[in-house]
CSV table of N, CA and C in Angstrom, one decimal:
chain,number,residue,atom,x,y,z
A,18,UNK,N,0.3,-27.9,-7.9
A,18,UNK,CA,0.2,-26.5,-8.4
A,18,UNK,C,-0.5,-25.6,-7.4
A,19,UNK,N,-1.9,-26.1,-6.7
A,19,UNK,CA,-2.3,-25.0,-5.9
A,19,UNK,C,-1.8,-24.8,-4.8
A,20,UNK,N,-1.0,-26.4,-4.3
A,20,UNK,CA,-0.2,-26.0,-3.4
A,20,UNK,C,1.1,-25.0,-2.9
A,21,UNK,N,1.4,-25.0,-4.6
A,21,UNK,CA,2.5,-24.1,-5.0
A,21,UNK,C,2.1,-22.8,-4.7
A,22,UNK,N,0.6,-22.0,-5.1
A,22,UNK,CA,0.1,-20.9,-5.3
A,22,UNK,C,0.4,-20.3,-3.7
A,23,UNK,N,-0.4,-21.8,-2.9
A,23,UNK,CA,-0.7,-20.9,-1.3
A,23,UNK,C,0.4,-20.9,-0.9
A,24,UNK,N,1.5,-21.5,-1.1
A,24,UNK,CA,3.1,-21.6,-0.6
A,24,UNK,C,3.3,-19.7,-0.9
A,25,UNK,N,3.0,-19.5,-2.4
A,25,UNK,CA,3.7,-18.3,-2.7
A,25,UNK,C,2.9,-16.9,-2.3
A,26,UNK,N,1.7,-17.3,-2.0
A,26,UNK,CA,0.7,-16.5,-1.6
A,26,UNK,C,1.0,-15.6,0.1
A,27,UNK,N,1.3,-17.6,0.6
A,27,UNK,CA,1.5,-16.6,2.2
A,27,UNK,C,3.0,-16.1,2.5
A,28,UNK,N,3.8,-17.0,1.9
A,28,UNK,CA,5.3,-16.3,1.7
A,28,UNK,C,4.8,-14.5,1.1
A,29,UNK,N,4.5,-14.4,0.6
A,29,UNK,CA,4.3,-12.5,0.2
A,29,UNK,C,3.3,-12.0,1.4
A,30,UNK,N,2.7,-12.4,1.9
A,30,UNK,CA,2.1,-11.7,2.7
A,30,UNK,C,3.0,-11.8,4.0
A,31,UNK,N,3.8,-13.0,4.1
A,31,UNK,CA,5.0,-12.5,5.4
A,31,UNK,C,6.0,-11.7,5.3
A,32,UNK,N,5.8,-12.0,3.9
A,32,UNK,CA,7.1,-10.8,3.5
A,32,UNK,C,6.5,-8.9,3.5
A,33,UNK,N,5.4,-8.9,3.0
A,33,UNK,CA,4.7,-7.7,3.2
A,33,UNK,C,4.6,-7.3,4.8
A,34,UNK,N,4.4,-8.5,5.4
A,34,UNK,CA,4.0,-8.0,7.0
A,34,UNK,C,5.2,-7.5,7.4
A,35,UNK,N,6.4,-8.2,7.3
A,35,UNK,CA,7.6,-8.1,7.6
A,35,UNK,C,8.4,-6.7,7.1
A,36,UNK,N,8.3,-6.0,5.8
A,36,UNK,CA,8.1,-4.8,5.1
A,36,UNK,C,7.6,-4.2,6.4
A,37,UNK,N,6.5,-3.9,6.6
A,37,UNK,CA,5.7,-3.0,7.1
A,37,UNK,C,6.1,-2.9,8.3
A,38,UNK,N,6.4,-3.7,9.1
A,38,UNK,CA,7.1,-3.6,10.6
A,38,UNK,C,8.6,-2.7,10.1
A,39,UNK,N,9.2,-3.1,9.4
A,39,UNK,CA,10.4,-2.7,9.3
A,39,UNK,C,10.8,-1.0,8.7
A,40,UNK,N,9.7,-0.8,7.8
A,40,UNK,CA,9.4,0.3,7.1
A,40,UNK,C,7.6,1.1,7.2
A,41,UNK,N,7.3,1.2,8.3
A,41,UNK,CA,5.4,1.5,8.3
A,41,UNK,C,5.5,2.4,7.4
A,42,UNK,N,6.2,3.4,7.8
A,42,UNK,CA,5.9,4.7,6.8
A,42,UNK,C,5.7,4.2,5.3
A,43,UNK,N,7.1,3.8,5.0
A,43,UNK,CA,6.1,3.2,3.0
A,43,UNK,C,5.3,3.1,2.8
A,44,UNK,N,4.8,1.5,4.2
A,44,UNK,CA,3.5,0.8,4.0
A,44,UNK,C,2.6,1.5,3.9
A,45,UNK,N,2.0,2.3,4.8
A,45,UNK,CA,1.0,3.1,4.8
A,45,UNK,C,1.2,3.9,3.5
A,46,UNK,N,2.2,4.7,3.1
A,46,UNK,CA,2.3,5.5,1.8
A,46,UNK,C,1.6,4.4,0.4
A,47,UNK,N,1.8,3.3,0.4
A,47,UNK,CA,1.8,3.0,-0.2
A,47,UNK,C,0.1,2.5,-0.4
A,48,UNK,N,-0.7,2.0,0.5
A,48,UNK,CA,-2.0,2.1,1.4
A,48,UNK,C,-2.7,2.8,0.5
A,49,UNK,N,-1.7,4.1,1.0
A,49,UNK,CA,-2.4,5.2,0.7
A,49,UNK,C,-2.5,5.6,-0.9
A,50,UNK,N,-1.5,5.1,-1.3
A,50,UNK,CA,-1.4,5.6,-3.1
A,50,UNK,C,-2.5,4.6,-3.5
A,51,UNK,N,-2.7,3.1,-3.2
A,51,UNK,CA,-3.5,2.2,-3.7
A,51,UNK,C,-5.4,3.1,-3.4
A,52,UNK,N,-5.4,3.4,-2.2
A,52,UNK,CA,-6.1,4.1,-2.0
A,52,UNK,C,-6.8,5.4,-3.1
A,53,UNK,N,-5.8,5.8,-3.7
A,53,UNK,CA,-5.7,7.0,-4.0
A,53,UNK,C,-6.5,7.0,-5.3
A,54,UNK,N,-5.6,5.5,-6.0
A,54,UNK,CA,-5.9,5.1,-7.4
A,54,UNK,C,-7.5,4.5,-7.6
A,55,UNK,N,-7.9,3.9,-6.3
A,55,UNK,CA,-9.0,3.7,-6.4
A,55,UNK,C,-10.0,4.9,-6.5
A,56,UNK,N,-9.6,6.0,-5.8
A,56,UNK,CA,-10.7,6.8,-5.6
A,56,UNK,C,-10.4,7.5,-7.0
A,57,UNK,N,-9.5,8.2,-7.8
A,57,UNK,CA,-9.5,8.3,-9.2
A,57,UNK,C,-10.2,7.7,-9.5
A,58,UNK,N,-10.5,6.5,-9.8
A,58,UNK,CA,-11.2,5.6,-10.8
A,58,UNK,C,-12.4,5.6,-10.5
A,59,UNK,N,-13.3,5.3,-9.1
A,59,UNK,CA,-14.5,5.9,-8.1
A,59,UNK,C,-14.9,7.2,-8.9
A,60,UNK,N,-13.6,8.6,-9.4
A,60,UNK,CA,-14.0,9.9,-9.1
A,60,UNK,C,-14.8,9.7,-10.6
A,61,UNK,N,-14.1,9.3,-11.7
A,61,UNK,CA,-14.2,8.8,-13.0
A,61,UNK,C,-15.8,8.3,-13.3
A,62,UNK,N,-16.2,7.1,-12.9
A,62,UNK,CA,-17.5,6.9,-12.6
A,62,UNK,C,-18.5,8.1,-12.4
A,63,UNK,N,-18.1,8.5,-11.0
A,63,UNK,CA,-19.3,9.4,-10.3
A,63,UNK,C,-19.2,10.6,-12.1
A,64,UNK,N,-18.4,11.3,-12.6
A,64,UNK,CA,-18.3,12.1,-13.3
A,64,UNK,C,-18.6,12.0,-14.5
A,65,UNK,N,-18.8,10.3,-14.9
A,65,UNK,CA,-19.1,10.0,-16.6
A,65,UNK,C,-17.9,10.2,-17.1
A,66,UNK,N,-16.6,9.9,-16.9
A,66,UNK,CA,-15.6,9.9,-17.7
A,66,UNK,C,-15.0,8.5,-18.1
A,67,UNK,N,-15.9,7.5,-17.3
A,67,UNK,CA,-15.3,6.3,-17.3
A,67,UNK,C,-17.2,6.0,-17.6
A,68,UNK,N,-17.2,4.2,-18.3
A,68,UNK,CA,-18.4,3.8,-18.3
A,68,UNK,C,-18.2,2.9,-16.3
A,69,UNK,N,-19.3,3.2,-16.3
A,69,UNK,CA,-19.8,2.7,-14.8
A,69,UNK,C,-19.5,1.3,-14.9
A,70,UNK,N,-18.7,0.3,-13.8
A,70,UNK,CA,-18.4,-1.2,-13.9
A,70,UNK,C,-18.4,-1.8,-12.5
A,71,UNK,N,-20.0,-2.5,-12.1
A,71,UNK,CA,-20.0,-2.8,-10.8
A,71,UNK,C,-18.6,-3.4,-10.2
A,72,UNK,N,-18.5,-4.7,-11.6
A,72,UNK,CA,-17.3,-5.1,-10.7
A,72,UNK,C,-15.8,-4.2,-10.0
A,73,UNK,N,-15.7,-3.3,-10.9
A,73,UNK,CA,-14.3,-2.5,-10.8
A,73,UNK,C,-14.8,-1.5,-9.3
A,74,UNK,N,-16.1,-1.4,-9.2
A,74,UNK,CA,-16.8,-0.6,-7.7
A,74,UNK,C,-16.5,-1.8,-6.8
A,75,UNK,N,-16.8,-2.5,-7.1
A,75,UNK,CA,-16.5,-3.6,-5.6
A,75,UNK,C,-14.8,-3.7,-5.7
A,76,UNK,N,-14.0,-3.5,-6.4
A,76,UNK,CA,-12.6,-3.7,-5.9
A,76,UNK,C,-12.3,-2.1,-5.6
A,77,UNK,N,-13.0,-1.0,-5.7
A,77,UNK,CA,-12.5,-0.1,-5.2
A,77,UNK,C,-13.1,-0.1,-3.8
A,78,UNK,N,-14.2,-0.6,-3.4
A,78,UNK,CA,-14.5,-0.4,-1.9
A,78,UNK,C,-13.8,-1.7,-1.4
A,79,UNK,N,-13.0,-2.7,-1.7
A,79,UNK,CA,-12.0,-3.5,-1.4
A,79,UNK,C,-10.9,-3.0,-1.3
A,80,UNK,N,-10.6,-2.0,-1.7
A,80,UNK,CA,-9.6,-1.3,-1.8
A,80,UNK,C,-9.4,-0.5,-0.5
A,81,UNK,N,-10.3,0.0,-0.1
A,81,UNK,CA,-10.9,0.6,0.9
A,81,UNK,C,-11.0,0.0,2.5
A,82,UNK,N,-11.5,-1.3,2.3
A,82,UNK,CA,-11.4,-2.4,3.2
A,82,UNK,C,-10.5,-2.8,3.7
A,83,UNK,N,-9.6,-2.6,2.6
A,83,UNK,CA,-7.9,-3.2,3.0
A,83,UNK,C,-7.4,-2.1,3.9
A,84,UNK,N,-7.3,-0.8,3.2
A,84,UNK,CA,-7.2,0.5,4.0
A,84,UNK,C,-7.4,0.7,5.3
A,85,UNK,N,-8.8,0.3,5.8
A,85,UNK,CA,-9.6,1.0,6.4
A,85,UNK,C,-9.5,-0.1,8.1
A,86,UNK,N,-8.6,-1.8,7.4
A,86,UNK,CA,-8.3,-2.7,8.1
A,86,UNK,C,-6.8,-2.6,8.6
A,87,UNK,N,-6.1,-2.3,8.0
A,87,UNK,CA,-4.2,-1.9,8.1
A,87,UNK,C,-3.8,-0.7,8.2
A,88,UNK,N,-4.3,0.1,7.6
A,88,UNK,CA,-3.7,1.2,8.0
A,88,UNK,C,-3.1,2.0,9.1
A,89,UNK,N,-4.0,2.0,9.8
A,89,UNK,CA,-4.0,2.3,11.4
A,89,UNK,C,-2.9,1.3,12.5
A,90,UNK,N,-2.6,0.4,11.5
A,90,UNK,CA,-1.3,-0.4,12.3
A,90,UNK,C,0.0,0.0,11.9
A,91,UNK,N,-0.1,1.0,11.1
A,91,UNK,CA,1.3,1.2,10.7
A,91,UNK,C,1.7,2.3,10.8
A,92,UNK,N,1.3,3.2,12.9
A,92,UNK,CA,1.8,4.1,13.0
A,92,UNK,C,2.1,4.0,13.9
A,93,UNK,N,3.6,3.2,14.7
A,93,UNK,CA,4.4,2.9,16.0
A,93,UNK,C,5.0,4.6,16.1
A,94,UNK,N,5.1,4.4,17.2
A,94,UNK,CA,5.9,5.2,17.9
A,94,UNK,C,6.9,5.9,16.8
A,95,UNK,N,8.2,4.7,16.7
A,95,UNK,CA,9.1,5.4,15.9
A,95,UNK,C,8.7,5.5,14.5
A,96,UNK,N,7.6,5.7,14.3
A,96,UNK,CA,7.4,6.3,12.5
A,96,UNK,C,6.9,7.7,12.6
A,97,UNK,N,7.5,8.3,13.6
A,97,UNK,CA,6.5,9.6,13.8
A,97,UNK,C,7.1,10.9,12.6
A,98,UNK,N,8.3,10.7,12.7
A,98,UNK,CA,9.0,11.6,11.2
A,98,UNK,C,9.9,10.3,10.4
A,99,UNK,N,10.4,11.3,9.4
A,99,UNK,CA,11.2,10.3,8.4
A,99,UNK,C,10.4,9.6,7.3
A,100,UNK,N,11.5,9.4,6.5
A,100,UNK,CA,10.5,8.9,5.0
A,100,UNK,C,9.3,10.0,4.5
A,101,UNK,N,9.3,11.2,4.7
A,101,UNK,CA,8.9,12.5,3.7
A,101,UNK,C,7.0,12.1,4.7
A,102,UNK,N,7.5,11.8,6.0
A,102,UNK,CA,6.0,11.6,6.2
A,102,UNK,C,4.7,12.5,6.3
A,103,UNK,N,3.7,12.6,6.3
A,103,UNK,CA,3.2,13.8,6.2
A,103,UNK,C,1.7,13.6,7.1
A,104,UNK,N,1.9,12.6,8.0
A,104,UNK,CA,1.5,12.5,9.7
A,104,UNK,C,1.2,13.4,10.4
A,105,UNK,N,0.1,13.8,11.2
A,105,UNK,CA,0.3,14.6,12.0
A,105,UNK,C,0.5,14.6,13.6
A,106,UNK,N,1.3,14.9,14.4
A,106,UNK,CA,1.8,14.2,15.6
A,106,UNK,C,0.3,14.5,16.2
A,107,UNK,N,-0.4,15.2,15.5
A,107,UNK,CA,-2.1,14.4,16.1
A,107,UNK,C,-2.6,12.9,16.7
A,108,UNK,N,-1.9,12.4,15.3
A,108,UNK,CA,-2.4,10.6,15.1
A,108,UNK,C,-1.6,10.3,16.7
A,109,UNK,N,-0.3,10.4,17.3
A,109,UNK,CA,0.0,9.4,18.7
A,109,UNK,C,-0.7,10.5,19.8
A,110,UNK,N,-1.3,11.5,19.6
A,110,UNK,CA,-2.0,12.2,20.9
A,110,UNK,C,-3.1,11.9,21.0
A,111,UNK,N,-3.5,11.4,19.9
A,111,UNK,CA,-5.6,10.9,19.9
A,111,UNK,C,-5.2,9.8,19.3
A,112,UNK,N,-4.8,8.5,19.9
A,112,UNK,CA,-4.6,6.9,19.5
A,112,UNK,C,-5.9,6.6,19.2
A,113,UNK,N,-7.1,6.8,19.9
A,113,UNK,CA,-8.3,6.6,19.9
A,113,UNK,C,-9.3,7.3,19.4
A,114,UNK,N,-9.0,8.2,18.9
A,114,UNK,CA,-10.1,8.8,17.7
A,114,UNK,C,-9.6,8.3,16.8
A,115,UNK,N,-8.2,8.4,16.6
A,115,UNK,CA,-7.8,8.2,14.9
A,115,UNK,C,-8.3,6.2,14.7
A,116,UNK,N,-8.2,5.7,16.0
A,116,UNK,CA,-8.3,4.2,15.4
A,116,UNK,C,-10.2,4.3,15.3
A,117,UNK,N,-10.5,4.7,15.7
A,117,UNK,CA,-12.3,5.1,16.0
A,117,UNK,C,-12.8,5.2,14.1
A,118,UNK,N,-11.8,6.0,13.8
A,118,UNK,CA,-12.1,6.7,12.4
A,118,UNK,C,-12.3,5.5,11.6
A,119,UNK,N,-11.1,4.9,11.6
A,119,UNK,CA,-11.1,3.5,10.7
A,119,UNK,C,-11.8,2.7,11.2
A,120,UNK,N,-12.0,2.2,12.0
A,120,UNK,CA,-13.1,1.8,12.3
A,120,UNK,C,-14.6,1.9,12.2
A,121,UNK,N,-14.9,3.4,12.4
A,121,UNK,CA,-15.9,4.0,11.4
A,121,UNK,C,-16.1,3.7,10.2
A,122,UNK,N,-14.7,3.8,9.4
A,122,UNK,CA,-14.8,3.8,7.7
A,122,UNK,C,-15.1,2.4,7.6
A,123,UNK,N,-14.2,1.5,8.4
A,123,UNK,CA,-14.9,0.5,8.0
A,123,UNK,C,-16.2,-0.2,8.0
A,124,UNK,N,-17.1,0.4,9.1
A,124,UNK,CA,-18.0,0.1,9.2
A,124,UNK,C,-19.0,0.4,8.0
A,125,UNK,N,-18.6,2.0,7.3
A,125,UNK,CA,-19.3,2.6,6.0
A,125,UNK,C,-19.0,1.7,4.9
A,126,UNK,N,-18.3,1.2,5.2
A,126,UNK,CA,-17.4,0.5,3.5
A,126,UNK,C,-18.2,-0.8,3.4
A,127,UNK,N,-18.2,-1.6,4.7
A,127,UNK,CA,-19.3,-2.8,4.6
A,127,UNK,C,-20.5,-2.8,4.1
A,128,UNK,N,-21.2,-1.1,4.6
A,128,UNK,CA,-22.6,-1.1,4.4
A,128,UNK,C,-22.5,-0.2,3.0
A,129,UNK,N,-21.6,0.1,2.1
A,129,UNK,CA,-21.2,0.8,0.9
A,129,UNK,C,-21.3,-0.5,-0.1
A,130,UNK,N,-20.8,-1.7,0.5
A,130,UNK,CA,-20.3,-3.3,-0.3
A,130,UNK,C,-21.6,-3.5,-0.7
A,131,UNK,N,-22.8,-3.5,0.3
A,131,UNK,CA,-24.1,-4.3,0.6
A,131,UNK,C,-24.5,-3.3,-0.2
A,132,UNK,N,-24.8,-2.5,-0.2
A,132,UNK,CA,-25.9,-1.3,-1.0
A,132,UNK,C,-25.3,-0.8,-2.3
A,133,UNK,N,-24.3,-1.1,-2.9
A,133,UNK,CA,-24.0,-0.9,-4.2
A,133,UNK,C,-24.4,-1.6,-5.2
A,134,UNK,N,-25.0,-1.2,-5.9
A,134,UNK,CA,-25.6,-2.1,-7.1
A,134,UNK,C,-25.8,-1.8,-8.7
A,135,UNK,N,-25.4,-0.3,-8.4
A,135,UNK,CA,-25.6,0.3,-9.6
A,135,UNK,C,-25.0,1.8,-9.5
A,136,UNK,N,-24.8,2.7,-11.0
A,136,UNK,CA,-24.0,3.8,-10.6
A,136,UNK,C,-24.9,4.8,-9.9
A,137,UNK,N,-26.0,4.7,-9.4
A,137,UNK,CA,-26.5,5.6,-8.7
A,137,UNK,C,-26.7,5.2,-7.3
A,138,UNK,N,-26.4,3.9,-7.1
A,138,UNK,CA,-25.9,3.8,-5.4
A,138,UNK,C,-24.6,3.6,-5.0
A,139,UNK,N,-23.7,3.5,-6.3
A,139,UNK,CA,-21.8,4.2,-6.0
A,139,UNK,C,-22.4,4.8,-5.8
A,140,UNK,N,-22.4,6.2,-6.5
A,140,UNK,CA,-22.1,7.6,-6.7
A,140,UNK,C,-22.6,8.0,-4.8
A,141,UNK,N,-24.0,7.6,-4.6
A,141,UNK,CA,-24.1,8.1,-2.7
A,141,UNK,C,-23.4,7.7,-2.1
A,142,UNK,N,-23.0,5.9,-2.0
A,142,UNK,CA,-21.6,5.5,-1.4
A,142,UNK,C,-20.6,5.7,-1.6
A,143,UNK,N,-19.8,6.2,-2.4
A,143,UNK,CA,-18.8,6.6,-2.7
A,143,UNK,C,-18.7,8.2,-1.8
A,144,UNK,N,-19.3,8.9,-2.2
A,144,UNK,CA,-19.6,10.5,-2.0
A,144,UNK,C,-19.4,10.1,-0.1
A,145,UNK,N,-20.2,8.9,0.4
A,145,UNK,CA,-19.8,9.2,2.0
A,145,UNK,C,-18.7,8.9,2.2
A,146,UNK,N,-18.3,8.3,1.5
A,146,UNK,CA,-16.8,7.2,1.9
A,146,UNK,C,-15.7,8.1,1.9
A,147,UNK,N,-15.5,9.0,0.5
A,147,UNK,CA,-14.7,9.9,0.4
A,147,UNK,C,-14.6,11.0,1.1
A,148,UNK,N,-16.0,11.5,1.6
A,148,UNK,CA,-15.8,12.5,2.5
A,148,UNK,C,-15.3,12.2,3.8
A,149,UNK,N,-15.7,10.9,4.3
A,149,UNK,CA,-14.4,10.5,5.6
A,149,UNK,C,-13.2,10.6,5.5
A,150,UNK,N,-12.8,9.7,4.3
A,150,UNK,CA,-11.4,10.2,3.9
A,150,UNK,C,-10.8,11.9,4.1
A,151,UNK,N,-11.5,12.6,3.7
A,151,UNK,CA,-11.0,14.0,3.7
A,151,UNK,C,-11.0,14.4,5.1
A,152,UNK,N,-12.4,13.9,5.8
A,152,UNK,CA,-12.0,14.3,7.5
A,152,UNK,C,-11.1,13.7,8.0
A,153,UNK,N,-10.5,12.6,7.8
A,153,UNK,CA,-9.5,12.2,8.5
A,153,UNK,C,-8.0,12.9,8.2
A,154,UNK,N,-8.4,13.6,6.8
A,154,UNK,CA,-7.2,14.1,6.3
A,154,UNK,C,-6.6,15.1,7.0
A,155,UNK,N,-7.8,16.1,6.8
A,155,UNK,CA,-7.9,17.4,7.6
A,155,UNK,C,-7.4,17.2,8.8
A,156,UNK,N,-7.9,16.2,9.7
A,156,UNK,CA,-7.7,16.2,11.3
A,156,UNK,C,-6.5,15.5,11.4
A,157,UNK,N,-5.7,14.9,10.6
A,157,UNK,CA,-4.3,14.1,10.7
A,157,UNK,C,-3.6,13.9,9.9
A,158,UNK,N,-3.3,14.8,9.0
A,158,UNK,CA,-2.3,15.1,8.2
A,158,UNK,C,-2.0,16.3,7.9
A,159,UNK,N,-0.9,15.9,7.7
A,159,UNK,CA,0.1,17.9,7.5
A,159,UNK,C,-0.1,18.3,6.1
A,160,UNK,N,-0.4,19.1,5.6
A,160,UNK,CA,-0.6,19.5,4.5
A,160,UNK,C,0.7,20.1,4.1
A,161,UNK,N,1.3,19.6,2.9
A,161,UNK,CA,2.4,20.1,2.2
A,161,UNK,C,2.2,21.1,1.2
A,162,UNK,N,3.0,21.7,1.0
A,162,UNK,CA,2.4,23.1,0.0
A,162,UNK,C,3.3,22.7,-1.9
């Protein structure tokens, strides 16, 4: 049986890898929506619309981690248009800020994992984490109207 699990485990992760070479642009889109859902739920918290749940905070800055680890690989050359992307031909003229950034974030997300413990040390971690997110927005993505 468990050996069944890890059979079907890494078969989806070759098949995801394999996705993502073939199609980046989804991958990342899709990164990005997981992303997205986490930070709703993060936003919910910080606001009192939701009751505060350490554990559901640690899978949102896992959420984050995953992001902040892949994302940045799934912008080759040929993904520069197509699939409604909304990239900015920033990301292949600064290879090295943009990978710096995630790197950055992930360095915040580590020390966001370690210092979270309660809704008043989200709410600081969170508030830094998301504000990176928006700088990187600003600085590498096209804004759609």
């Amino acid at each position: 049986m468990i050996r069944a699990l890890v059979l079907t485990a890494a078969l989806a992760v070759g098949l995801g890898a394999a996705f993502a070479q073939s199609d980046p642009i989804a991958a990342r889109r899709q990164i990005m929506k997981n992303v997205g859902a986490a930070t709703g739920l993060g936003t919910k918290f910080v606001k009192g619309e939701e009751a505060f749940d350490l554990a559901k905070a640690k899978q949102i800055l896992e959420t984050y981690a995953v992001a902040a680890d892949k994302t940045h690989t799934y912008y080759p050359d040929t993904s520069k248009t197509g699939g409604e992307t909304t990239a900015s031909p920033k990301i292949w003229e600064s290879q090295a800020d943009f990978r710096k950034r995630f790197d950055d974030w992930s360095d915040a997300i580590k020390k966001a994992s370690a210092n979270v413990k309660d809704l008043d040390t989200f709410k600081t971690e969170f508030s830094a984490l998301t504000r990176s997110c928006g700088s990187c927005h600003q600085a590498y993505r096209i804004q759609r109207s």
